[in-house]
Amino acid sequence: MSSASTQRVLTGVTTTGILHLGNYVGAIRPAIAASREEGIESFFFLADYHALIKCDDPARIERSRMQIAATWLAAGLDPARVVFYRQSDIPEIPELTWLLTCVTSKGQMNRAHAYKGAVDANVAAGGDPDAGITMGLYSYPILMAADILMFNAHRVPVGKDQVQHIEMARDVAQRFNHLFGNGREFFVLPEANVEPEMELLPGLDGRKMSKSYDNSVPLFEGGEKALREAIARVVTDSKLPGEPKEPEGSTLIALFDPFATAEERAAFRAELRAGLGWGDAKQRLFEQVNRHIGPMRARYDTLMAHPEQLEEILQQGAQRARAIAAPFLATLREAVGLRRFQPLAAAAAAPVAKAKAALPVFKQYREADGQFYFKLSAADGRVLLQSQAFAGGRDTGEWVKRLKTEGATALAGAPVAKGEGVADSELADALAALVAAEAA
Ligand code: TRP
């Protein structure tokens, strides 16, 4: 199935709450369509370990993971094509999380948006900065990196808010490859695919559809009745039946379009311009959406009534996922030194003995602006330190020399900035290694 050109696409859904129409149009439908393309191997999973970070209500966790599993299958996910599993059925994922945790710099986690947002909110409220913040929230991006790296995904379709997490996964992957790879790249560096559609569908009030705004249209839960009631709440202007209405920009049209053909869209617009009443228009919208999702809802209800079928499908998915994860994790354990005991002499003679860690390097250069700069790069190419511009090359030389002989103490007052995501400790270690090399 997998060949050199096969692209692995992986995405997870945190299993808290239920899915709404916006999730369907923005995430589920495009993901299922993409999974049918040639040359793509898809991995979809229920991020139920992530759900535990946000929710300590067991009944809600149980309900939500079942509902979301049933939703994806009802919407057309083909478990024969897609590796479809629950994160919590793959014990290799938390194990990989630990291996990655041990090479992740704390400073980088301090900068994760979700954690920083929670700290900022605490500070703004005048409380303890870490009030109510669990280690789960803090380490969230490492668990997510393990989800992705476990299967060497090339592409990860996500919303904008998740892009930083993918960048963190790349960093951690790079670091692990560098530390333990001995020239071998264990992990593919994943890329975020930001789905523009994810923002497309407005909620009932015209703002982005979101459970937290209470403006969402449930996808299947509550049946036709809930769909009809939600659509009745779509905000419109106060034009009366018979008055011409401007369809463009209206929430009603935005909800209609993703479920309609080009002809249907044109016809609906024409009727609104000709004075169709908002009440009738809402009925039209209801029918259109329901025609589309009604058959799926029937499948959803059947699956929800047969949890054993869902269980069976997910167990099979877990088997397929573990067939990939288990041997890969064995390789990674071996790489970090968690090996079967053997005579140490033999182990030392083996080629796995680690190459001497490569030193970071200073580079001095001149930019097109005519100014002089220097930077310090780690052996894996990441920029640890970047200088400001200098008028002359002599200044850069002097600073580089000071940093190489005095190490981190020379940083105070140096016209430099740390590289993105670089921790103070990593920078200090890098400079200490250079000082030691200089002195040797
Ligand atoms: N954090 C993602 C979200 O809240 C869910 C998720 C967990 C995920 N692990 C992932 C998405 C791995 C993509 C890849 O939306």
Short mmCIF file of C-alpha atoms and ligand atoms in Angstrom, two decimals:
data_model
loop_
_atom_site.label_atom_id
_atom_site.label_comp_id
_atom_site.label_asym_id
_atom_site.label_seq_id
_atom_site.Cartn_x
_atom_site.Cartn_y
_atom_site.Cartn_z
CA MET A 1 0.00 0.00 0.00
CA SER A 2 2.72 2.42 0.98
CA SER A 3 5.26 3.34 -1.67
CA ALA A 4 7.94 5.99 -1.87
CA SER A 5 5.53 8.48 -3.39
CA THR A 6 2.66 7.77 -1.02
CA GLN A 7 1.80 10.78 1.08
CA ARG A 8 0.66 10.08 4.58
CA VAL A 9 -2.06 12.40 5.79
CA LEU A 10 -3.02 12.26 9.44
CA THR A 11 -5.47 14.14 11.57
CA GLY A 12 -7.16 13.79 14.93
CA VAL A 13 -10.33 15.11 16.53
CA THR A 14 -10.44 15.86 20.22
CA THR A 15 -13.41 13.95 21.59
CA THR A 16 -15.20 16.48 23.70
CA GLY A 17 -18.71 17.49 22.73
CA ILE A 18 -20.47 16.74 19.47
CA LEU A 19 -19.79 17.79 15.92
CA HIS A 20 -21.71 20.53 14.16
CA LEU A 21 -22.46 21.41 10.56
CA GLY A 22 -19.34 23.59 10.38
CA ASN A 23 -17.14 20.64 11.36
CA TYR A 24 -18.78 18.63 8.62
CA VAL A 25 -18.31 21.18 5.85
CA GLY A 26 -14.90 22.38 7.04
CA ALA A 27 -13.18 19.22 8.18
CA ILE A 28 -15.04 15.93 7.81
CA ARG A 29 -16.22 16.21 4.23
CA PRO A 30 -12.90 17.46 2.78
CA ALA A 31 -10.94 14.90 4.79
CA ILE A 32 -13.07 12.04 3.54
CA ALA A 33 -12.86 13.33 -0.03
CA ALA A 34 -9.07 13.57 0.29
CA SER A 35 -8.86 10.04 1.66
CA ARG A 36 -10.31 8.76 -1.60
CA GLU A 37 -7.54 10.32 -3.70
CA GLU A 38 -4.84 8.14 -5.22
CA GLY A 39 -1.42 8.12 -3.64
CA ILE A 40 -2.69 9.12 -0.23
CA GLU A 41 -2.66 7.00 2.87
CA SER A 42 -4.95 8.48 5.51
CA PHE A 43 -4.87 8.17 9.27
CA PHE A 44 -7.83 9.53 11.23
CA PHE A 45 -8.08 9.12 14.92
CA LEU A 46 -10.09 10.09 17.97
CA ALA A 47 -7.81 12.14 20.19
CA ASP A 48 -9.31 10.87 23.41
CA TYR A 49 -6.16 11.32 25.49
CA HIS A 50 -6.29 14.95 24.45
CA ALA A 51 -9.93 15.03 25.53
CA LEU A 52 -8.91 14.13 29.08
CA ILE A 53 -6.95 17.38 29.26
CA LYS A 54 -10.09 19.41 28.79
CA CYS A 55 -12.72 17.27 30.44
CA ASP A 56 -12.97 15.32 33.68
CA ASP A 57 -16.48 14.01 33.12
CA PRO A 58 -16.19 10.28 32.24
CA ALA A 59 -19.73 10.05 30.88
CA ARG A 60 -19.10 12.93 28.51
CA ILE A 61 -15.82 11.40 27.34
CA GLU A 62 -17.52 8.08 26.69
CA ARG A 63 -20.44 9.64 24.83
CA SER A 64 -18.39 12.00 22.75
CA ARG A 65 -15.88 9.45 21.44
CA MET A 66 -18.75 7.17 20.38
CA GLN A 67 -20.64 10.02 18.74
CA ILE A 68 -17.62 11.25 16.87
CA ALA A 69 -16.69 7.75 15.70
CA ALA A 70 -20.25 7.21 14.44
CA THR A 71 -20.28 10.64 12.78
CA TRP A 72 -17.17 10.00 10.71
CA LEU A 73 -18.35 6.59 9.60
CA ALA A 74 -21.85 7.84 8.81
CA ALA A 75 -20.37 10.68 6.78
CA GLY A 76 -18.67 8.16 4.52
CA LEU A 77 -15.29 7.38 6.02
CA ASP A 78 -14.28 4.00 4.66
CA PRO A 79 -12.38 2.09 7.35
CA ALA A 80 -10.90 -0.18 4.70
CA ARG A 81 -9.16 2.78 3.05
CA VAL A 82 -8.39 4.85 6.11
CA VAL A 83 -6.59 3.73 9.25
CA PHE A 84 -9.26 4.78 11.75
CA TYR A 85 -8.49 4.36 15.44
CA ARG A 86 -8.71 5.68 18.96
CA GLN A 87 -5.52 7.26 20.27
CA SER A 88 -6.04 5.50 23.61
CA ASP A 89 -5.95 2.08 21.91
CA ILE A 90 -2.35 2.67 20.84
CA PRO A 91 -0.09 2.31 23.90
CA GLU A 92 2.90 3.13 21.72
CA ILE A 93 1.70 6.74 21.55
CA PRO A 94 2.12 7.59 25.26
CA GLU A 95 5.40 5.71 25.22
CA LEU A 96 6.67 7.78 22.32
CA THR A 97 5.35 10.86 24.11
CA TRP A 98 7.80 10.15 26.92
CA LEU A 99 10.76 9.68 24.59
CA LEU A 100 9.90 13.00 22.97
CA THR A 101 9.26 14.72 26.30
CA CYS A 102 12.85 13.97 27.23
CA VAL A 103 14.18 15.92 24.26
CA THR A 104 11.70 18.79 24.31
CA SER A 105 12.92 22.04 25.77
CA LYS A 106 10.73 23.43 28.50
CA GLY A 107 11.26 26.93 27.16
CA GLN A 108 9.54 25.97 23.94
CA MET A 109 6.53 24.58 25.81
CA ASN A 110 6.34 27.82 27.80
CA ARG A 111 5.59 29.54 24.50
CA ALA A 112 2.74 27.24 23.40
CA HIS A 113 -0.32 29.40 22.70
CA ALA A 114 -2.78 27.32 24.73
CA TYR A 115 -0.58 27.31 27.81
CA LYS A 116 0.44 30.94 27.44
CA GLY A 117 -3.19 31.96 26.96
CA ALA A 118 -4.15 30.23 30.20
CA VAL A 119 -1.26 31.89 32.06
CA ASP A 120 -2.11 35.30 30.65
CA ALA A 121 -5.73 34.90 31.71
CA ASN A 122 -4.64 33.99 35.25
CA VAL A 123 -2.29 36.95 35.44
CA ALA A 124 -4.96 39.30 34.11
CA ALA A 125 -7.32 38.00 36.80
CA GLY A 126 -4.67 38.78 39.39
CA GLY A 127 -4.23 35.13 40.37
CA ASP A 128 -1.39 32.63 40.49
CA PRO A 129 -0.03 32.35 36.93
CA ASP A 130 -0.36 28.56 36.91
CA ALA A 131 -3.73 28.35 38.68
CA GLY A 132 -5.79 25.47 37.30
CA ILE A 133 -3.17 24.55 34.70
CA THR A 134 -2.40 20.85 34.56
CA MET A 135 0.72 19.18 33.25
CA GLY A 136 -1.59 17.69 30.63
CA LEU A 137 -2.29 21.13 29.19
CA TYR A 138 1.37 22.03 29.42
CA SER A 139 2.53 18.89 27.62
CA TYR A 140 -0.35 18.85 25.12
CA PRO A 141 1.91 19.68 22.16
CA ILE A 142 4.25 16.77 22.93
CA LEU A 143 1.40 14.27 22.93
CA MET A 144 0.27 15.76 19.64
CA ALA A 145 3.80 15.48 18.24
CA ALA A 146 3.79 11.79 19.19
CA ASP A 147 0.44 11.31 17.38
CA ILE A 148 1.96 12.68 14.22
CA LEU A 149 5.51 11.31 14.39
CA MET A 150 4.39 7.81 15.38
CA PHE A 151 3.08 7.35 11.84
CA ASN A 152 5.54 9.58 10.03
CA ALA A 153 2.77 11.72 8.58
CA HIS A 154 3.82 14.11 5.81
CA ARG A 155 0.77 16.29 6.00
CA VAL A 156 -1.51 17.24 8.86
CA PRO A 157 -4.76 19.02 7.94
CA VAL A 158 -5.62 21.35 10.81
CA GLY A 159 -7.20 24.67 11.63
CA LYS A 160 -5.06 27.79 11.96
CA ASP A 161 -4.97 27.50 15.74
CA GLN A 162 -3.05 24.23 15.48
CA VAL A 163 -0.22 25.37 13.22
CA GLN A 164 2.12 26.13 16.11
CA HIS A 165 1.69 22.56 17.34
CA ILE A 166 2.81 21.17 14.00
CA GLU A 167 5.85 23.43 14.07
CA MET A 168 6.66 22.13 17.52
CA ALA A 169 6.32 18.56 16.25
CA ARG A 170 8.82 19.37 13.50
CA ASP A 171 11.27 20.81 16.03
CA VAL A 172 11.01 17.81 18.32
CA ALA A 173 11.40 15.45 15.36
CA GLN A 174 14.48 17.29 14.20
CA ARG A 175 15.98 17.21 17.64
CA PHE A 176 15.37 13.50 18.08
CA ASN A 177 16.76 12.71 14.62
CA HIS A 178 19.81 14.77 15.42
CA LEU A 179 20.45 13.29 18.86
CA PHE A 180 19.83 9.64 18.13
CA GLY A 181 19.72 9.20 14.37
CA ASN A 182 23.43 8.86 13.72
CA GLY A 183 22.74 10.10 10.24
CA ARG A 184 19.43 8.33 10.05
CA GLU A 185 16.19 10.31 9.88
CA PHE A 186 13.78 8.43 12.08
CA PHE A 187 11.03 10.96 11.72
CA VAL A 188 9.57 12.66 8.69
CA LEU A 189 9.16 16.40 9.32
CA PRO A 190 5.39 16.98 9.09
CA GLU A 191 3.74 19.96 7.46
CA ALA A 192 0.51 21.65 8.46
CA ASN A 193 -2.19 21.86 5.80
CA VAL A 194 -4.35 24.73 6.87
CA GLU A 195 -7.83 24.12 5.56
CA PRO A 196 -9.29 27.43 4.42
CA GLU A 197 -12.77 25.86 4.38
CA MET A 198 -12.57 25.45 8.12
CA GLU A 199 -13.46 29.09 8.53
CA LEU A 200 -16.15 29.12 5.87
CA LEU A 201 -19.38 28.22 7.56
CA PRO A 202 -20.84 30.94 9.75
CA GLY A 203 -22.94 30.22 12.80
CA LEU A 204 -26.58 31.20 13.19
CA ASP A 205 -25.64 34.75 14.14
CA GLY A 206 -23.13 35.18 11.31
CA ARG A 207 -20.04 34.81 13.51
CA LYS A 208 -17.83 31.74 13.11
CA MET A 209 -19.79 28.59 13.97
CA SER A 210 -18.66 27.43 17.37
CA LYS A 211 -20.07 25.53 20.29
CA SER A 212 -18.75 28.22 22.58
CA TYR A 213 -20.84 30.92 20.88
CA ASP A 214 -24.00 28.80 21.10
CA ASN A 215 -24.60 29.51 17.42
CA SER A 216 -23.98 26.08 15.96
CA VAL A 217 -26.17 23.71 14.01
CA PRO A 218 -25.86 20.13 15.29
CA LEU A 219 -24.90 17.73 12.53
CA PHE A 220 -26.85 14.60 13.54
CA GLU A 221 -27.71 14.80 17.21
CA GLY A 222 -31.30 15.68 17.94
CA GLY A 223 -32.47 14.53 14.52
CA GLU A 224 -34.48 16.56 12.02
CA LYS A 225 -36.14 18.43 14.83
CA ALA A 226 -32.91 19.90 16.13
CA LEU A 227 -31.85 20.85 12.61
CA ARG A 228 -35.15 22.59 11.96
CA GLU A 229 -35.03 24.43 15.28
CA ALA A 230 -31.47 25.59 14.74
CA ILE A 231 -32.25 26.89 11.26
CA ALA A 232 -35.25 28.76 12.62
CA ARG A 233 -32.77 30.75 14.71
CA VAL A 234 -30.68 31.97 11.76
CA VAL A 235 -30.43 35.74 12.05
CA THR A 236 -31.86 37.69 9.09
CA ASP A 237 -32.78 41.30 8.43
CA SER A 238 -36.38 42.39 9.00
CA LYS A 239 -37.56 42.57 5.38
CA LEU A 240 -41.12 41.31 4.91
CA PRO A 241 -42.32 38.67 2.46
CA GLY A 242 -42.64 40.26 -0.96
CA GLU A 243 -39.77 42.69 -0.37
CA PRO A 244 -36.66 41.96 -2.43
CA LYS A 245 -33.79 40.59 -0.34
CA GLU A 246 -30.07 40.73 -0.96
CA PRO A 247 -28.81 37.15 -0.81
CA GLU A 248 -25.08 37.89 -0.96
CA GLY A 249 -23.58 38.13 2.47
CA SER A 250 -26.59 36.65 4.22
CA THR A 251 -26.02 33.86 6.71
CA LEU A 252 -28.81 31.85 5.15
CA ILE A 253 -27.04 31.73 1.80
CA ALA A 254 -23.70 30.91 3.40
CA LEU A 255 -25.32 27.90 5.07
CA PHE A 256 -27.11 26.88 1.88
CA ASP A 257 -24.24 27.00 -0.60
CA PRO A 258 -22.10 24.10 0.66
CA PHE A 259 -25.06 21.76 0.23
CA ALA A 260 -26.22 22.95 -3.17
CA THR A 261 -25.31 22.70 -6.84
CA ALA A 262 -24.55 25.79 -8.89
CA GLU A 263 -28.07 25.77 -10.35
CA GLU A 264 -29.69 25.44 -6.95
CA ARG A 265 -27.62 28.33 -5.65
CA ALA A 266 -28.64 30.56 -8.54
CA ALA A 267 -32.31 29.61 -8.20
CA PHE A 268 -32.37 30.31 -4.46
CA ARG A 269 -30.77 33.71 -4.96
CA ALA A 270 -33.26 34.61 -7.66
CA GLU A 271 -36.19 33.73 -5.39
CA LEU A 272 -34.83 35.85 -2.54
CA ARG A 273 -34.37 38.79 -4.88
CA ALA A 274 -37.94 38.26 -6.04
CA GLY A 275 -39.20 38.60 -2.48
CA LEU A 276 -39.29 35.09 -0.98
CA GLY A 277 -40.10 35.46 2.75
CA TRP A 278 -37.39 34.58 5.28
CA GLY A 279 -39.65 31.96 6.84
CA ASP A 280 -40.06 30.16 3.52
CA ALA A 281 -36.38 30.59 2.82
CA LYS A 282 -35.54 28.88 6.09
CA GLN A 283 -37.81 26.00 5.18
CA ARG A 284 -35.97 25.77 1.84
CA LEU A 285 -32.61 25.76 3.65
CA PHE A 286 -33.78 23.07 6.04
CA GLU A 287 -34.91 20.83 3.19
CA GLN A 288 -31.69 21.33 1.28
CA VAL A 289 -29.43 20.48 4.20
CA ASN A 290 -31.63 17.65 5.34
CA ARG A 291 -31.67 16.07 1.88
CA HIS A 292 -27.90 15.98 2.09
CA ILE A 293 -27.36 14.80 5.62
CA GLY A 294 -30.60 12.86 6.23
CA PRO A 295 -29.28 9.55 4.83
CA MET A 296 -26.11 10.00 6.87
CA ARG A 297 -28.14 10.65 9.98
CA ALA A 298 -29.94 7.34 9.47
CA ARG A 299 -26.57 5.56 9.34
CA TYR A 300 -25.47 7.52 12.39
CA ASP A 301 -28.51 6.44 14.38
CA THR A 302 -27.94 2.80 13.41
CA LEU A 303 -24.31 2.93 14.48
CA MET A 304 -25.17 4.63 17.78
CA ALA A 305 -27.66 1.82 18.41
CA HIS A 306 -24.89 -0.74 17.74
CA PRO A 307 -21.84 0.24 19.73
CA GLU A 308 -20.43 -3.26 19.26
CA GLN A 309 -20.11 -2.55 15.53
CA LEU A 310 -18.27 0.68 16.23
CA GLU A 311 -16.07 -1.14 18.71
CA GLU A 312 -15.21 -3.82 16.16
CA ILE A 313 -14.29 -1.27 13.49
CA LEU A 314 -12.06 0.67 15.88
CA GLN A 315 -10.38 -2.47 17.20
CA GLN A 316 -9.48 -3.40 13.65
CA GLY A 317 -8.19 0.11 13.07
CA ALA A 318 -6.08 -0.13 16.22
CA GLN A 319 -4.61 -3.40 14.98
CA ARG A 320 -3.55 -1.81 11.73
CA ALA A 321 -2.15 1.24 13.48
CA ARG A 322 -0.21 -0.87 15.97
CA ALA A 323 1.22 -3.01 13.20
CA ILE A 324 3.01 0.19 12.14
CA ALA A 325 3.59 1.73 15.56
CA ALA A 326 4.97 -1.26 17.47
CA PRO A 327 7.96 -2.10 15.24
CA PHE A 328 8.76 1.59 14.83
CA LEU A 329 8.72 2.16 18.56
CA ALA A 330 11.02 -0.86 19.01
CA THR A 331 13.53 0.87 16.71
CA LEU A 332 13.25 4.09 18.67
CA ARG A 333 13.73 2.33 22.01
CA GLU A 334 16.83 0.70 20.60
CA ALA A 335 18.09 4.08 19.40
CA VAL A 336 17.85 5.73 22.81
CA GLY A 337 19.56 2.81 24.53
CA LEU A 338 16.61 0.86 25.91
CA ARG A 339 17.94 -2.44 24.60
CA ARG A 340 18.08 -6.10 25.50
CA PHE A 341 21.05 -6.75 27.76
CA GLN A 342 24.10 -8.02 25.97
CA PRO A 343 27.83 -7.98 26.84
CA LEU A 344 28.72 -4.29 26.98
CA ALA A 345 31.90 -4.78 24.94
CA ALA A 346 29.78 -6.03 22.07
CA ALA A 347 27.44 -3.13 22.50
CA ALA A 348 30.32 -0.67 22.50
CA ALA A 349 31.76 -2.20 19.37
CA ALA A 350 28.45 -1.98 17.59
CA PRO A 351 28.08 0.83 15.10
CA VAL A 352 25.23 2.27 17.14
CA ALA A 353 27.84 3.93 19.38
CA LYS A 354 27.00 7.57 19.21
CA ALA A 355 29.04 9.92 17.10
CA LYS A 356 30.57 12.80 18.99
CA ALA A 357 27.97 15.52 19.19
CA ALA A 358 28.66 18.06 16.50
CA LEU A 359 29.42 21.57 17.74
CA PRO A 360 27.30 24.58 16.95
CA VAL A 361 28.90 27.04 14.55
CA PHE A 362 29.19 30.79 14.27
CA LYS A 363 28.79 32.36 10.86
CA GLN A 364 29.69 35.95 10.00
CA TYR A 365 28.25 37.42 6.85
CA ARG A 366 27.25 40.55 5.01
CA GLU A 367 23.72 41.15 3.79
CA ALA A 368 22.53 42.94 0.69
CA ASP A 369 21.94 45.97 2.91
CA GLY A 370 25.73 46.26 3.26
CA GLN A 371 25.59 45.59 6.99
CA PHE A 372 27.46 42.89 8.86
CA TYR A 373 25.85 40.15 10.93
CA PHE A 374 26.66 36.96 12.73
CA LYS A 375 24.60 34.02 13.86
CA LEU A 376 25.10 30.84 15.80
CA SER A 377 23.55 27.70 14.33
CA ALA A 378 23.07 24.33 16.01
CA ALA A 379 24.44 21.27 14.23
CA ASP A 380 20.95 20.53 12.96
CA GLY A 381 20.80 23.94 11.32
CA ARG A 382 18.49 25.71 13.77
CA VAL A 383 19.47 29.30 14.50
CA LEU A 384 20.31 29.63 18.18
CA LEU A 385 21.40 33.25 18.16
CA GLN A 386 21.05 36.05 15.63
CA SER A 387 22.94 39.34 15.84
CA GLN A 388 21.72 42.79 14.95
CA ALA A 389 23.32 44.66 12.08
CA PHE A 390 26.81 46.10 12.47
CA ALA A 391 28.43 48.77 10.33
CA GLY A 392 31.76 46.95 10.23
CA GLY A 393 33.02 43.38 10.07
CA ARG A 394 35.41 43.97 12.95
CA ASP A 395 32.52 44.29 15.42
CA THR A 396 31.04 40.95 14.51
CA GLY A 397 34.45 39.32 14.87
CA GLU A 398 34.91 40.75 18.32
CA TRP A 399 31.53 39.62 19.55
CA VAL A 400 32.01 36.12 18.18
CA LYS A 401 35.36 35.90 19.92
CA ARG A 402 33.92 37.06 23.23
CA LEU A 403 31.04 34.59 23.04
CA LYS A 404 33.43 31.76 22.22
CA THR A 405 35.72 32.51 25.15
CA GLU A 406 33.32 33.85 27.79
CA GLY A 407 30.26 31.79 26.90
CA ALA A 408 26.82 32.78 28.16
CA THR A 409 28.21 35.50 30.45
CA ALA A 410 29.01 37.55 27.36
CA LEU A 411 25.33 37.49 26.38
CA ALA A 412 24.43 40.25 28.80
CA GLY A 413 24.55 43.40 26.72
CA ALA A 414 25.32 41.58 23.48
CA PRO A 415 23.31 42.94 20.51
CA VAL A 416 21.77 39.55 19.78
CA ALA A 417 18.41 37.79 19.88
CA LYS A 418 17.72 34.16 20.61
CA GLY A 419 16.41 32.02 17.76
CA GLU A 420 12.72 31.13 17.63
CA GLY A 421 11.88 28.44 20.16
CA VAL A 422 15.40 28.28 21.60
CA ALA A 423 15.58 27.82 25.37
CA ASP A 424 18.09 29.76 27.48
CA SER A 425 19.48 26.45 28.69
CA GLU A 426 20.07 25.17 25.17
CA LEU A 427 21.87 28.35 24.21
CA ALA A 428 23.97 28.27 27.36
CA ASP A 429 24.90 24.61 26.70
CA ALA A 430 25.86 25.40 23.11
CA LEU A 431 28.10 28.29 24.17
CA ALA A 432 29.64 26.19 26.95
CA ALA A 433 30.50 23.49 24.41
CA LEU A 434 32.23 26.10 22.23
CA VAL A 435 34.13 27.53 25.19
CA ALA A 436 35.29 24.02 26.11
CA ALA A 437 36.35 23.33 22.52
CA GLU A 438 38.18 26.65 22.34
CA ALA A 439 40.06 25.89 25.56
CA ALA A 440 40.98 22.33 24.48
N1 TRP B 1 -5.19 19.24 18.90
C1 TRP B 1 -6.09 18.94 17.81
C2 TRP B 1 -7.33 19.82 17.96
O1 TRP B 1 -7.70 20.17 19.06
C3 TRP B 1 -6.50 17.49 17.81
C4 TRP B 1 -5.31 16.63 17.59
C5 TRP B 1 -4.68 15.86 18.52
C6 TRP B 1 -4.61 16.48 16.37
N2 TRP B 1 -3.63 15.21 17.94
C7 TRP B 1 -3.54 15.59 16.64
C8 TRP B 1 -4.77 17.03 15.09
C9 TRP B 1 -2.64 15.22 15.66
C10 TRP B 1 -3.86 16.66 14.10
C11 TRP B 1 -2.80 15.77 14.39
O2 TRP B 1 -7.94 20.13 16.97
#
